[in-house]
Amino acid sequence: MDLDDILALAETTPSPLELARARRVARAAQGQYDVSLAEGYKILVDADLVDPLTCDADEAARVARVAQLSKLGTVTWTAGGTEGVGRIFWSDEMARIFGHAPGTFRLTPDTLLGLVHPGDAGRVRAAVRAVWERKRPGEVGFRVIRPGGSIRHVHCHLEITTSQGEPSGIIATGEDVTTLELARRERRRLAVRSRMLCADPAARDALTGLATRGYVIDKVDRARRTTGGAVVVVATEPATRLPEALTDEDRDQLTAAVAGLLRTVVGSELTGGLVGSGLWGVLLAPAGDDAERLAARIVERFRNHLFNVRQKTVRLNTSAGVVHFGGGISASGFDLLVDGEHAARDARRNAASIAVLDQPVADGERADRCRSRVRHAVSANRFALYAQPIVDLQLNQVTRHEILLRVRSDTGEPVAPWAFLDMAERVGEILTVDKWVVDHALELIGRGAQTSHYQVNLSGRSLADPGLLAFVTEAIDRHGVKPECLTFEITETALIENRNEALAFATGIREVGCHLALDDFGTGYSTLTHLKQLPVDLVKIDGTFIVDLCRSPASQALVSMLVKLCAALGIRVAAEYVQDEQTIELLRNLGVDFAQGYRTGRPEPITVSRAEAQTVELELRFPPQYTALG
């Protein structure tokens, strides 16, 4: 063969049969390559493919030979025959793929289709019909049910066989792709999980950019179990009382400014963040004299810095407490922060910059001091009630108000109570706070027109008290409040200590005529169990699912399913921490009943009567943890 012969051969157009041969060889090679990779084999050298179709045999035989060499199975159907049904048979390998020993199964079109999973049988039938009618190759993937009920995934290439140039049947070349299918599904699952996985909202505070109280406590716990170290707690308070006209936005601005200054002093290597209203914690692990020097440097910078609020300068009274601790101590991270806060308060009372504790305070002494603080706050009425509007998304108007608890600082400034309530719960004094709120809330309700519905929140720990129901019932009668106008809300963030007493309170309060609500829905210990066992009328989806709702497919999926669940149970749904109009519209489309947050209105001091509001919610709860100074 000379060069002219080679060029003439190159110009020849391949026949359909030659193209089919090439496709089959390529598929066989690719299939072996994929299986080898799935089984962990590495392709080290290139290999020449040998075309097995050069022998003298009919087309179906050649296809079967290729399948045999590639460890694939074939099912061959030839048209015609008796009664026009034709003849169908499969190779030994295909019989094994379907879970049958060769020669033990009588094959007909109906029995073959009966081996296909019912969910895929229609698709297989349609694919075979399309190949025959269009006279073009095709492919189809499906599941087969083996004897015993196990499921395998099979992928088949469908081709037309010809006899004397006319279509004579169909041959399906198939392989068991269960391993590849499971690997593909796992890759897809991991991709979806990666897209849906969100950052831990409890790790970083949205306003300050620093670590949250819970994250700092976790880091301190890790240090006290291992290396030991030191905790620095810095207490800040405006030197003079802030103007009454100061809004939450102004306080947030001051909080962010304090956080920015702390970040410049501490740097990014140390764990530091917001641990209470006007309290900032920094962990050094391990630590020596560096803790005292760092505390002194922070206090000095804070005292000398002038912060701007509403075009006015504000100076902060600042003190710090330093607590050294060794590894393996019994005191928890929460205990160490409390010790640091008490040390900072002691330094302020003694007109000192810092107070240093060489070791944690004894458990009994710490608990007694915390109880004393809570009881003093209750007896001195160092609380205030604020109201925040709630929008009915179906009516698109404010129909409710939630009453938020504020704790007054030493200067009388109302500040967020979340650290105070955490302390009260841990030392067993939250019941006294709850009773204060119930009594004062019902007093306000009784002095009003009672034309609306009112909501009072109770800590989960308080429900364990067997006398709570009697106290609430007596307060309702004493203040002349209509029971049908009240809903008592249980916070899901606290573990209910006595499940039986909690259920007894819930049942009893419903018998009185009041309703029941569940707060912080989705973050508790047994939320679904509570929905099943407690006679709940309303749930509030926790704000961690709402703050990034428009940007988080995961939050959207969770909120959608929670709303559907509550709707099926006859429970109304409210969303907290709503901060923009896009979130409101999305919540409305998802079927949420109520929206609450800065977009619907910020908290304002409560008045005795709100005739314009159809509902006033009086609630004790944890406000957003990014408001440190009020």
Short mmCIF file of N, CA and C in Angstrom, two decimals, residues 150 459 615:
data_model
loop_
_atom_site.label_atom_id
_atom_site.label_comp_id
_atom_site.label_asym_id
_atom_site.label_seq_id
_atom_site.Cartn_x
_atom_site.Cartn_y
_atom_site.Cartn_z
N SER A 150 -33.03 -7.86 46.93
CA SER A 150 -31.98 -6.86 46.82
C SER A 150 -32.10 -6.09 45.51
N SER A 459 -39.62 30.61 82.03
CA SER A 459 -38.46 29.75 81.81
C SER A 459 -38.84 28.29 81.97
N THR A 615 -53.37 43.22 70.13
CA THR A 615 -52.75 42.25 71.01
C THR A 615 -51.48 42.85 71.60
#
